[in-house]
PDB file of C-alpha atoms in Angstrom:
ATOM      1  CA  MET Z   1      -3.183 -29.072  -9.519  1.00 52.00           C
ATOM      2  CA  ALA Z   2      -6.709 -29.961  -9.212  1.00 58.00           C
ATOM      3  CA  THR Z   3      -7.978 -32.474 -11.972  1.00 58.00           C
ATOM      4  CA  LYS Z   4     -11.025 -30.980 -13.950  1.00 60.00           C
ATOM      5  CA  THR Z   5     -13.706 -32.625 -12.025  1.00 67.00           C
ATOM      6  CA  VAL Z   6     -12.185 -31.611  -8.797  1.00 64.00           C
ATOM      7  CA  ALA Z   7     -11.874 -27.798 -10.195  1.00 85.00           C
ATOM      8  CA  GLY Z   8     -15.466 -27.765 -11.381  1.00 86.00           C
ATOM      9  CA  ASP Z   9     -16.305 -29.023  -7.661  1.00 92.00           C
ATOM     10  CA  LEU Z  10     -14.038 -26.249  -6.241  1.00 94.00           C
ATOM     11  CA  ILE Z  11     -15.609 -23.427  -8.371  1.00 95.00           C
ATOM     12  CA  ASP Z  12     -18.922 -24.616  -7.533  1.00 96.00           C
ATOM     13  CA  ARG Z  13     -18.070 -24.413  -3.746  1.00 97.00           C
ATOM     14  CA  LEU Z  14     -16.486 -20.812  -4.406  1.00 98.00           C
ATOM     15  CA  GLN Z  15     -19.544 -19.758  -6.374  1.00 97.00           C
ATOM     16  CA  ARG Z  16     -22.091 -20.616  -3.305  1.00 97.00           C
ATOM     17  CA  ILE Z  17     -19.896 -18.325  -1.162  1.00 98.00           C
ATOM     18  CA  VAL Z  18     -19.614 -15.169  -3.318  1.00 98.00           C
ATOM     19  CA  GLY Z  19     -21.956 -15.889  -6.207  1.00 95.00           C
ATOM     20  CA  PRO Z  20     -21.320 -16.701  -9.737  1.00 92.00           C
ATOM     21  CA  GLY Z  21     -20.358 -13.054 -10.498  1.00 95.00           C
ATOM     22  CA  GLY Z  22     -17.611 -13.232  -7.945  1.00 97.00           C
ATOM     23  CA  VAL Z  23     -15.566 -15.947  -9.368  1.00 97.00           C
ATOM     24  CA  HIS Z  24     -13.551 -15.762 -12.467  1.00 96.00           C
ATOM     25  CA  HIS Z  25     -12.214 -19.125 -13.873  1.00 94.00           C
ATOM     26  CA  ARG Z  26     -12.380 -18.829 -17.696  1.00 94.00           C
ATOM     27  CA  PRO Z  27      -8.670 -18.559 -19.043  1.00 92.00           C
ATOM     28  CA  ALA Z  28      -9.422 -15.144 -20.725  1.00 93.00           C
ATOM     29  CA  ASP Z  29     -10.472 -13.667 -17.380  1.00 94.00           C
ATOM     30  CA  LEU Z  30      -7.451 -15.022 -15.440  1.00 93.00           C
ATOM     31  CA  LEU Z  31      -4.890 -13.816 -17.802  1.00 89.00           C
ATOM     32  CA  VAL Z  32      -4.598 -10.209 -16.031  1.00 88.00           C
ATOM     33  CA  TYR Z  33      -4.376 -11.993 -12.630  1.00 91.00           C
ATOM     34  CA  GLU Z  34      -0.681 -13.755 -13.796  1.00 88.00           C
ATOM     35  CA  TYR Z  35       0.874 -10.495 -13.353  1.00 85.00           C
ATOM     36  CA  ASP Z  36       1.193  -7.457 -11.093  1.00 87.00           C
ATOM     37  CA  GLY Z  37       3.730  -4.115 -11.281  1.00 86.00           C
ATOM     38  CA  SER Z  38       6.751  -6.224 -11.098  1.00 81.00           C
ATOM     39  CA  VAL Z  39       9.250  -6.002 -14.086  1.00 67.00           C
ATOM     40  CA  GLU Z  40       8.411  -8.535 -16.850  1.00 70.00           C
ATOM     41  CA  GLY Z  41      10.660 -11.731 -16.446  1.00 64.00           C
ATOM     42  CA  ALA Z  42      11.689 -10.967 -12.917  1.00 66.00           C
ATOM     43  CA  VAL Z  43       8.875 -13.092 -11.407  1.00 72.00           C
ATOM     44  CA  ASP Z  44       7.719 -16.095 -12.285  1.00 74.00           C
ATOM     45  CA  THR Z  45       3.986 -15.954 -13.524  1.00 79.00           C
ATOM     46  CA  ALA Z  46       1.267 -18.562 -12.965  1.00 84.00           C
ATOM     47  CA  ARG Z  47      -2.431 -19.076 -13.892  1.00 90.00           C
ATOM     48  CA  PRO Z  48      -4.550 -19.540 -10.738  1.00 93.00           C
ATOM     49  CA  LEU Z  49      -7.465 -22.017 -10.757  1.00 94.00           C
ATOM     50  CA  ALA Z  50      -9.745 -19.488  -9.789  1.00 96.00           C
ATOM     51  CA  VAL Z  51     -10.097 -15.785  -8.746  1.00 97.00           C
ATOM     52  CA  THR Z  52     -12.720 -14.829  -6.125  1.00 98.00           C
ATOM     53  CA  LEU Z  53     -13.979 -11.410  -5.290  1.00 98.00           C
ATOM     54  CA  PRO Z  54     -15.438 -11.331  -1.853  1.00 99.00           C
ATOM     55  CA  THR Z  55     -17.300  -8.365  -0.502  1.00 98.00           C
ATOM     56  CA  SER Z  56     -17.012  -9.492   3.289  1.00 99.00           C
ATOM     57  CA  THR Z  57     -14.724 -10.706   5.959  1.00 99.00           C
ATOM     58  CA  GLU Z  58     -16.923 -14.082   6.505  1.00 99.00           C
ATOM     59  CA  GLN Z  59     -16.580 -14.645   2.578  1.00 99.00           C
ATOM     60  CA  VAL Z  60     -12.754 -14.447   2.929  1.00 99.00           C
ATOM     61  CA  ALA Z  61     -12.744 -16.648   5.769  1.00 99.00           C
ATOM     62  CA  ALA Z  62     -15.004 -19.203   3.720  1.00 99.00           C
ATOM     63  CA  ILE Z  63     -12.710 -19.349   0.686  1.00 98.00           C
ATOM     64  CA  VAL Z  64      -9.873 -19.660   2.621  1.00 98.00           C
ATOM     65  CA  ARG Z  65     -11.266 -22.615   4.391  1.00 98.00           C
ATOM     66  CA  VAL Z  66     -12.274 -23.864   0.841  1.00 97.00           C
ATOM     67  CA  ALA Z  67      -8.623 -23.673  -0.211  1.00 96.00           C
ATOM     68  CA  ARG Z  68      -7.526 -25.467   2.884  1.00 96.00           C
ATOM     69  CA  ASP Z  69      -9.595 -28.310   2.606  1.00 95.00           C
ATOM     70  CA  ALA Z  70      -8.456 -28.556  -0.898  1.00 95.00           C
ATOM     71  CA  ASN Z  71      -4.619 -28.160   0.038  1.00 95.00           C
ATOM     72  CA  LEU Z  72      -4.434 -25.385  -2.480  1.00 95.00           C
ATOM     73  CA  PRO Z  73      -2.549 -21.907  -2.272  1.00 95.00           C
ATOM     74  CA  VAL Z  74      -4.151 -18.838  -1.461  1.00 96.00           C
ATOM     75  CA  THR Z  75      -2.889 -15.557  -2.845  1.00 96.00           C
ATOM     76  CA  ALA Z  76      -4.303 -12.100  -1.537  1.00 97.00           C
ATOM     77  CA  ARG Z  77      -4.339  -9.082  -4.174  1.00 97.00           C
ATOM     78  CA  GLY Z  78      -5.150  -5.590  -4.027  1.00 96.00           C
ATOM     79  CA  ALA Z  79      -4.741  -3.333  -7.120  1.00 95.00           C
ATOM     80  CA  GLY Z  80      -1.700  -5.472  -8.304  1.00 93.00           C
ATOM     81  CA  THR Z  81       0.428  -2.220  -8.562  1.00 93.00           C
ATOM     82  CA  GLY Z  82       3.374  -3.980  -6.135  1.00 91.00           C
ATOM     83  CA  LEU Z  83       6.672  -4.395  -7.434  1.00 87.00           C
ATOM     84  CA  SER Z  84       7.548  -7.715  -5.665  1.00 85.00           C
ATOM     85  CA  GLY Z  85       5.523 -10.219  -7.351  1.00 85.00           C
ATOM     86  CA  GLY Z  86       3.529 -10.687  -4.172  1.00 86.00           C
ATOM     87  CA  ALA Z  87       0.207 -10.473  -5.947  1.00 88.00           C
ATOM     88  CA  VAL Z  88       1.160 -13.053  -8.596  1.00 86.00           C
ATOM     89  CA  ALA Z  89      -0.659 -16.564  -7.881  1.00 83.00           C
ATOM     90  CA  ARG Z  90       0.778 -19.791  -7.367  1.00 83.00           C
ATOM     91  CA  GLU Z  91      -0.197 -22.143 -10.372  1.00 84.00           C
ATOM     92  CA  GLY Z  92      -3.472 -23.869  -9.715  1.00 87.00           C
ATOM     93  CA  GLY Z  93      -4.036 -21.655  -6.618  1.00 94.00           C
ATOM     94  CA  ILE Z  94      -6.904 -19.377  -5.811  1.00 97.00           C
ATOM     95  CA  ILE Z  95      -6.481 -15.749  -5.758  1.00 97.00           C
ATOM     96  CA  ILE Z  96      -8.508 -13.664  -3.125  1.00 98.00           C
ATOM     97  CA  ALA Z  97      -9.161 -10.018  -4.815  1.00 98.00           C
ATOM     98  CA  LEU Z  98      -9.812  -7.622  -2.111  1.00 98.00           C
ATOM     99  CA  THR Z  99     -10.994  -4.869  -4.621  1.00 97.00           C
ATOM    100  CA  ARG Z 100     -14.717  -4.832  -3.867  1.00 98.00           C
ATOM    101  CA  MET Z 101     -14.054  -4.779  -0.012  1.00 99.00           C
ATOM    102  CA  ASP Z 102     -13.752  -0.939  -0.488  1.00 98.00           C
ATOM    103  CA  ARG Z 103     -15.670   0.913   2.005  1.00 98.00           C
ATOM    104  CA  VAL Z 104     -14.266   3.641   4.456  1.00 98.00           C
ATOM    105  CA  LEU Z 105     -16.153   2.590   7.471  1.00 98.00           C
ATOM    106  CA  GLU Z 106     -15.734   5.141  10.116  1.00 98.00           C
ATOM    107  CA  ILE Z 107     -13.787   8.496  10.348  1.00 98.00           C
ATOM    108  CA  ASP Z 108     -12.746   9.591  13.742  1.00 97.00           C
ATOM    109  CA  PRO Z 109     -11.852  13.276  13.741  1.00 95.00           C
ATOM    110  CA  ILE Z 110     -11.081  13.393  17.522  1.00 95.00           C
ATOM    111  CA  ASP Z 111      -8.860  10.106  17.749  1.00 96.00           C
ATOM    112  CA  HIS Z 112      -7.555  10.940  14.378  1.00 97.00           C
ATOM    113  CA  THR Z 113      -8.300   7.410  13.152  1.00 98.00           C
ATOM    114  CA  ALA Z 114     -10.211   5.637  10.175  1.00 98.00           C
ATOM    115  CA  LEU Z 115     -11.508   2.211   9.816  1.00 98.00           C
ATOM    116  CA  VAL Z 116     -11.323   1.075   6.289  1.00 99.00           C
ATOM    117  CA  GLU Z 117     -11.876  -2.168   4.249  1.00 99.00           C
ATOM    118  CA  PRO Z 118      -8.760  -3.423   2.476  1.00 99.00           C
ATOM    119  CA  GLY Z 119      -9.947  -2.391  -0.988  1.00 99.00           C
ATOM    120  CA  VAL Z 120      -9.941   1.489  -0.200  1.00 99.00           C
ATOM    121  CA  ILE Z 121      -7.338   3.362  -2.830  1.00 98.00           C
ATOM    122  CA  ASN Z 122      -4.911   5.057  -0.689  1.00 98.00           C
ATOM    123  CA  LEU Z 123      -5.278   8.492  -2.149  1.00 98.00           C
ATOM    124  CA  GLU Z 124      -9.086   8.254  -1.946  1.00 98.00           C
ATOM    125  CA  LEU Z 125      -8.697   7.520   2.002  1.00 98.00           C
ATOM    126  CA  SER Z 126      -6.811  11.185   2.048  1.00 98.00           C
ATOM    127  CA  GLU Z 127      -9.521  12.594  -0.053  1.00 98.00           C
ATOM    128  CA  GLN Z 128     -12.201  11.502   2.054  1.00 98.00           C
ATOM    129  CA  THR Z 129     -10.366  12.657   5.275  1.00 98.00           C
ATOM    130  CA  LEU Z 130      -9.083  16.022   4.051  1.00 97.00           C
ATOM    131  CA  PRO Z 131     -12.256  17.860   4.781  1.00 96.00           C
ATOM    132  CA  GLY Z 132     -12.029  17.051   8.366  1.00 96.00           C
ATOM    133  CA  GLY Z 133      -8.073  18.262   8.422  1.00 97.00           C
ATOM    134  CA  HIS Z 134      -6.481  14.729   8.011  1.00 98.00           C
ATOM    135  CA  PHE Z 135      -4.660  12.683   5.500  1.00 98.00           C
ATOM    136  CA  PHE Z 136      -3.183   9.028   5.283  1.00 98.00           C
ATOM    137  CA  ALA Z 137       0.620   9.660   5.298  1.00 98.00           C
ATOM    138  CA  PRO Z 138       2.057   6.771   3.394  1.00 97.00           C
ATOM    139  CA  ASP Z 139       2.214   7.792  -0.234  1.00 96.00           C
ATOM    140  CA  PRO Z 140       3.592   5.270  -2.638  1.00 96.00           C
ATOM    141  CA  SER Z 141       4.145   6.389  -6.141  1.00 93.00           C
ATOM    142  CA  SER Z 142       1.103   4.189  -7.148  1.00 96.00           C
ATOM    143  CA  GLN Z 143      -1.191   5.951  -4.454  1.00 96.00           C
ATOM    144  CA  LYS Z 144      -3.898   6.673  -7.274  1.00 97.00           C
ATOM    145  CA  ALA Z 145      -4.363   3.087  -7.648  1.00 97.00           C
ATOM    146  CA  CYS Z 146      -2.931   1.203  -4.922  1.00 97.00           C
ATOM    147  CA  THR Z 147      -5.002  -0.299  -1.773  1.00 98.00           C
ATOM    148  CA  ILE Z 148      -4.554  -0.160   1.654  1.00 99.00           C
ATOM    149  CA  GLY Z 149      -4.789  -3.898   2.038  1.00 98.00           C
ATOM    150  CA  GLY Z 150      -1.912  -3.766  -0.554  1.00 97.00           C
ATOM    151  CA  ASN Z 151       0.028  -1.130   1.540  1.00 98.00           C
ATOM    152  CA  VAL Z 152      -0.200  -3.172   4.816  1.00 98.00           C
ATOM    153  CA  ALA Z 153       1.057  -6.480   2.959  1.00 97.00           C
ATOM    154  CA  GLU Z 154       3.921  -4.582   1.543  1.00 96.00           C
ATOM    155  CA  ASN Z 155       4.488  -2.013   4.283  1.00 97.00           C
ATOM    156  CA  SER Z 156       4.670   0.799   1.693  1.00 97.00           C
ATOM    157  CA  GLY Z 157       5.973   4.259   1.775  1.00 95.00           C
ATOM    158  CA  GLY Z 158       6.701   6.914  -0.544  1.00 95.00           C
ATOM    159  CA  PRO Z 159       8.211  10.446  -0.446  1.00 94.00           C
ATOM    160  CA  HIS Z 160       7.116  11.412   2.670  1.00 96.00           C
ATOM    161  CA  CYS Z 161       8.564   8.542   4.702  1.00 95.00           C
ATOM    162  CA  LEU Z 162      11.400  10.720   5.711  1.00 93.00           C
ATOM    163  CA  LYS Z 163       9.248  12.571   8.378  1.00 96.00           C
ATOM    164  CA  TYR Z 164       5.924  10.383   8.349  1.00 97.00           C
ATOM    165  CA  GLY Z 165       7.254   6.956   8.133  1.00 97.00           C
ATOM    166  CA  VAL Z 166       6.036   4.140   6.272  1.00 98.00           C
ATOM    167  CA  THR Z 167       2.624   2.002   6.563  1.00 98.00           C
ATOM    168  CA  THR Z 168       3.273   0.329   9.736  1.00 97.00           C
ATOM    169  CA  ASN Z 169       3.777   3.064  11.529  1.00 97.00           C
ATOM    170  CA  HIS Z 170       0.107   4.474  10.657  1.00 98.00           C
ATOM    171  CA  ILE Z 171      -1.449   0.855  11.615  1.00 98.00           C
ATOM    172  CA  LEU Z 172      -3.157   0.529  15.027  1.00 97.00           C
ATOM    173  CA  GLY Z 173      -5.220  -2.232  14.526  1.00 97.00           C
ATOM    174  CA  LEU Z 174      -6.056  -5.066  11.802  1.00 98.00           C
ATOM    175  CA  GLU Z 175      -8.801  -7.737  11.367  1.00 98.00           C
ATOM    176  CA  VAL Z 176      -7.311 -10.691   9.618  1.00 98.00           C
ATOM    177  CA  VAL Z 177      -8.276 -14.057   8.556  1.00 99.00           C
ATOM    178  CA  LEU Z 178      -5.733 -16.777   9.545  1.00 98.00           C
ATOM    179  CA  PRO Z 179      -4.550 -19.420   7.526  1.00 96.00           C
ATOM    180  CA  ASP Z 180      -6.913 -21.722   8.935  1.00 96.00           C
ATOM    181  CA  GLY Z 181      -9.888 -19.673   8.204  1.00 98.00           C
ATOM    182  CA  ARG Z 182     -10.155 -18.074  11.494  1.00 98.00           C
ATOM    183  CA  ILE Z 183     -11.148 -14.283  12.026  1.00 98.00           C
ATOM    184  CA  ALA Z 184      -8.971 -12.447  14.284  1.00 97.00           C
ATOM    185  CA  TRP Z 185      -8.595  -8.852  15.437  1.00 96.00           C
ATOM    186  CA  LEU Z 186      -4.935  -7.595  16.179  1.00 96.00           C
ATOM    187  CA  GLY Z 187      -4.325  -4.301  17.958  1.00 93.00           C
ATOM    188  CA  GLY Z 188      -6.650  -1.641  18.751  1.00 84.00           C
ATOM    189  CA  GLY Z 189      -7.049   2.214  19.362  1.00 71.00           C
ATOM    190  CA  ALA Z 190      -4.304   2.331  22.125  1.00 67.00           C
ATOM    191  CA  ALA Z 191      -1.091   3.613  20.690  1.00 63.00           C
ATOM    192  CA  ASP Z 192       1.020   1.565  23.525  1.00 67.00           C
ATOM    193  CA  ARG Z 193      -0.681  -1.661  23.711  1.00 69.00           C
ATOM    194  CA  PRO Z 194       1.035  -4.531  26.298  1.00 74.00           C
ATOM    195  CA  GLY Z 195       1.923  -7.870  24.957  1.00 78.00           C
ATOM    196  CA  TYR Z 196       3.345  -8.859  21.819  1.00 87.00           C
ATOM    197  CA  ASP Z 197       3.419  -6.439  18.553  1.00 91.00           C
ATOM    198  CA  LEU Z 198       1.287  -9.010  16.281  1.00 94.00           C
ATOM    199  CA  THR Z 199       0.098  -6.021  14.216  1.00 96.00           C
ATOM    200  CA  GLY Z 200       3.577  -5.190  13.303  1.00 94.00           C
ATOM    201  CA  ALA Z 201       4.691  -8.687  12.471  1.00 96.00           C
ATOM    202  CA  LEU Z 202       1.703  -8.932   9.813  1.00 97.00           C
ATOM    203  CA  VAL Z 203       2.427  -5.675   8.131  1.00 98.00           C
ATOM    204  CA  GLY Z 204       4.790  -6.367   5.599  1.00 96.00           C
ATOM    205  CA  SER Z 205       4.340 -10.075   5.672  1.00 95.00           C
ATOM    206  CA  GLU Z 206       2.971 -10.056   2.025  1.00 93.00           C
ATOM    207  CA  GLY Z 207      -0.108 -12.029   3.061  1.00 92.00           C
ATOM    208  CA  MET Z 208       1.849 -14.887   4.238  1.00 94.00           C
ATOM    209  CA  LEU Z 209       0.703 -14.618   7.889  1.00 96.00           C
ATOM    210  CA  GLY Z 210      -3.040 -13.554   7.393  1.00 97.00           C
ATOM    211  CA  ILE Z 211      -5.430 -11.864   4.807  1.00 98.00           C
ATOM    212  CA  VAL Z 212      -6.342  -8.208   6.179  1.00 98.00           C
ATOM    213  CA  THR Z 213     -10.119  -7.488   6.050  1.00 99.00           C
ATOM    214  CA  LYS Z 214     -10.345  -4.239   7.877  1.00 99.00           C
ATOM    215  CA  ALA Z 215      -7.593  -1.801   9.207  1.00 99.00           C
ATOM    216  CA  LEU Z 216      -7.728   0.774  11.691  1.00 98.00           C
ATOM    217  CA  VAL Z 217      -5.440   3.486  10.749  1.00 98.00           C
ATOM    218  CA  ARG Z 218      -3.856   6.423  12.030  1.00 98.00           C
ATOM    219  CA  LEU Z 219      -4.483   9.819  10.118  1.00 98.00           C
ATOM    220  CA  THR Z 220      -2.156  12.830  10.291  1.00 98.00           C
ATOM    221  CA  PRO Z 221      -3.343  16.306  10.769  1.00 97.00           C
ATOM    222  CA  VAL Z 222      -2.906  18.526   7.401  1.00 97.00           C
ATOM    223  CA  PRO Z 223      -0.020  20.901   8.153  1.00 97.00           C
ATOM    224  CA  ALA Z 224      -0.610  24.621   8.521  1.00 96.00           C
ATOM    225  CA  ALA Z 225       1.758  25.408   5.811  1.00 97.00           C
ATOM    226  CA  THR Z 226       3.943  23.873   3.354  1.00 96.00           C
ATOM    227  CA  VAL Z 227       6.783  25.004   0.881  1.00 96.00           C
ATOM    228  CA  VAL Z 228       8.759  23.249  -1.746  1.00 95.00           C
ATOM    229  CA  MET Z 229      12.118  24.405  -2.809  1.00 95.00           C
ATOM    230  CA  LEU Z 230      14.507  23.382  -5.516  1.00 96.00           C
ATOM    231  CA  ALA Z 231      18.342  23.763  -4.889  1.00 96.00           C
ATOM    232  CA  ALA Z 232      20.955  23.049  -7.876  1.00 98.00           C
ATOM    233  CA  PHE Z 233      24.342  21.621  -7.069  1.00 98.00           C
ATOM    234  CA  ALA Z 234      27.487  21.131  -9.286  1.00 97.00           C
ATOM    235  CA  ASN Z 235      27.600  17.044  -8.452  1.00 97.00           C
ATOM    236  CA  ILE Z 236      26.076  14.427  -6.566  1.00 97.00           C
ATOM    237  CA  ASP Z 237      28.692  14.693  -3.585  1.00 98.00           C
ATOM    238  CA  SER Z 238      27.747  18.408  -3.309  1.00 98.00           C
ATOM    239  CA  ALA Z 239      23.913  17.698  -2.952  1.00 98.00           C
ATOM    240  CA  SER Z 240      24.325  15.002  -0.483  1.00 97.00           C
ATOM    241  CA  GLN Z 241      26.507  17.068   1.704  1.00 98.00           C
ATOM    242  CA  ALA Z 242      23.594  19.301   1.806  1.00 97.00           C
ATOM    243  CA  VAL Z 243      21.352  16.638   3.098  1.00 96.00           C
ATOM    244  CA  THR Z 244      23.677  15.971   6.108  1.00 96.00           C
ATOM    245  CA  ARG Z 245      23.645  19.569   6.929  1.00 96.00           C
ATOM    246  CA  ILE Z 246      19.974  20.129   6.590  1.00 93.00           C
ATOM    247  CA  ILE Z 247      19.223  16.878   8.981  1.00 93.00           C
ATOM    248  CA  GLY Z 248      22.172  17.979  11.354  1.00 94.00           C
ATOM    249  CA  VAL Z 249      20.931  21.303  12.026  1.00 92.00           C
ATOM    250  CA  GLY Z 250      17.463  19.905  13.105  1.00 91.00           C
ATOM    251  CA  ILE Z 251      15.250  20.334  10.045  1.00 90.00           C
ATOM    252  CA  LEU Z 252      13.397  17.295   9.264  1.00 93.00           C
ATOM    253  CA  PRO Z 253      11.735  17.669   5.483  1.00 96.00           C
ATOM    254  CA  ALA Z 254       8.585  16.384   4.828  1.00 96.00           C
ATOM    255  CA  ALA Z 255      10.055  15.051   1.697  1.00 95.00           C
ATOM    256  CA  LEU Z 256      13.485  15.131   0.190  1.00 94.00           C
ATOM    257  CA  GLU Z 257      14.697  13.914  -3.235  1.00 95.00           C
ATOM    258  CA  MET Z 258      17.655  14.028  -5.317  1.00 97.00           C
ATOM    259  CA  MET Z 259      17.986  14.015  -8.928  1.00 97.00           C
ATOM    260  CA  ASP Z 260      21.528  13.433 -10.829  1.00 98.00           C
ATOM    261  CA  ALA Z 261      22.346  15.066 -14.296  1.00 97.00           C
ATOM    262  CA  LEU Z 262      21.120  12.013 -15.993  1.00 97.00           C
ATOM    263  CA  THR Z 263      17.952  12.211 -14.726  1.00 97.00           C
ATOM    264  CA  ILE Z 264      17.485  15.911 -15.305  1.00 98.00           C
ATOM    265  CA  GLN Z 265      18.369  15.620 -18.752  1.00 97.00           C
ATOM    266  CA  ALA Z 266      15.700  12.912 -19.091  1.00 97.00           C
ATOM    267  CA  VAL Z 267      13.013  14.311 -17.392  1.00 96.00           C
ATOM    268  CA  GLU Z 268      13.153  18.155 -18.086  1.00 97.00           C
ATOM    269  CA  PRO Z 269      12.773  17.920 -21.651  1.00 96.00           C
ATOM    270  CA  ALA Z 270       9.639  15.573 -21.335  1.00 96.00           C
ATOM    271  CA  PHE Z 271       7.715  17.448 -18.489  1.00 95.00           C
ATOM    272  CA  HIS Z 272       9.377  20.888 -18.407  1.00 95.00           C
ATOM    273  CA  ALA Z 273       9.199  20.927 -15.000  1.00 92.00           C
ATOM    274  CA  GLY Z 274      11.933  23.897 -14.596  1.00 93.00           C
ATOM    275  CA  TYR Z 275      15.011  21.900 -13.760  1.00 96.00           C
ATOM    276  CA  PRO Z 276      18.185  23.521 -14.609  1.00 97.00           C
ATOM    277  CA  MET Z 277      19.735  21.504 -17.502  1.00 97.00           C
ATOM    278  CA  ASP Z 278      23.300  22.493 -16.438  1.00 97.00           C
ATOM    279  CA  ALA Z 279      22.944  21.271 -12.919  1.00 98.00           C
ATOM    280  CA  GLY Z 280      25.254  18.170 -11.939  1.00 98.00           C
ATOM    281  CA  ALA Z 281      22.353  17.511  -9.357  1.00 98.00           C
ATOM    282  CA  VAL Z 282      19.109  19.054  -7.780  1.00 98.00           C
ATOM    283  CA  LEU Z 283      17.336  18.518  -4.355  1.00 98.00           C
ATOM    284  CA  ILE Z 284      13.817  18.729  -4.095  1.00 96.00           C
ATOM    285  CA  VAL Z 285      12.730  19.834  -0.392  1.00 96.00           C
ATOM    286  CA  GLU Z 286       9.394  19.752   0.750  1.00 96.00           C
ATOM    287  CA  VAL Z 287       8.849  21.194   4.522  1.00 95.00           C
ATOM    288  CA  ASP Z 288       5.718  21.582   6.381  1.00 96.00           C
ATOM    289  CA  GLY Z 289       4.670  22.613   9.883  1.00 94.00           C
ATOM    290  CA  SER Z 290       3.163  25.672  11.469  1.00 94.00           C
ATOM    291  CA  THR Z 291       3.485  28.859   9.270  1.00 94.00           C
ATOM    292  CA  ASP Z 292       6.104  30.398  11.475  1.00 92.00           C
ATOM    293  CA  GLU Z 293       8.365  27.390  11.137  1.00 89.00           C
ATOM    294  CA  VAL Z 294       8.034  27.090   7.597  1.00 92.00           C
ATOM    295  CA  ARG Z 295       8.869  30.889   7.105  1.00 91.00           C
ATOM    296  CA  GLU Z 296      11.899  30.422   9.279  1.00 88.00           C
ATOM    297  CA  VAL Z 297      12.997  27.447   6.962  1.00 84.00           C
ATOM    298  CA  GLU Z 298      12.297  29.964   3.895  1.00 79.00           C
ATOM    299  CA  GLY Z 299      14.298  32.479   5.253  1.00 71.00           C
TER     300      GLY Z 299
END
């Protein structure tokens, strides 16, 4: 924990990097950064010495070097929606909040890729690529708020991971700031690269191996047709057996979700989605593909 004099010097050094408006250090401003989306009490909270809001890779690297010289822990943070405590600071450490690095730098509809900064919102990336016939497949439940950098750190997934996989399946390359402040590029546009899969090692490392400052992501073409179906069952066992049969006949749904009776009875009165209240379980199945493929599944 830095003394008051040392803390003041550190704040001055950080402000010289990102400007006075890019450093929070007052207790009232730091309070929100003591938490993330994890359940209260599940993760120990701590107040950082400062929160920095860089706008470039070079600024991130400079902040990391300052923290290294002062022997202070650094925590990278996106939107703070994670449930594992990965964005919660260590006591007296420095948070690098990446929300101001929020540009989509390049969209390549030919190679089906996009180069983005870590603060880009997950859903906004899909919205920007949709006019060109693409979307970003990993879709956590927090996709309206969570960032691509946070997705990389947590290897996030969502309902569509059954068919499309999780974040690591959609990352081709990463620009990262290493723990010593050096900047490195891992991976690249080629799908099959020689050597160690350093990109794959970094995805899901929760910022422990480096801080992502750019990501080259794989985009997925929007399917020609999509259909969502609901099936009711007497009990969970019957619904589970249906899942086995669906996969067994070679149908790979885009998304597949099961709800038991307790969940149905909690959700339906509140949202009036049309779930059968007398069902022991339901399956919600989303199938996509060519028009002919979807028609065949619909029967």
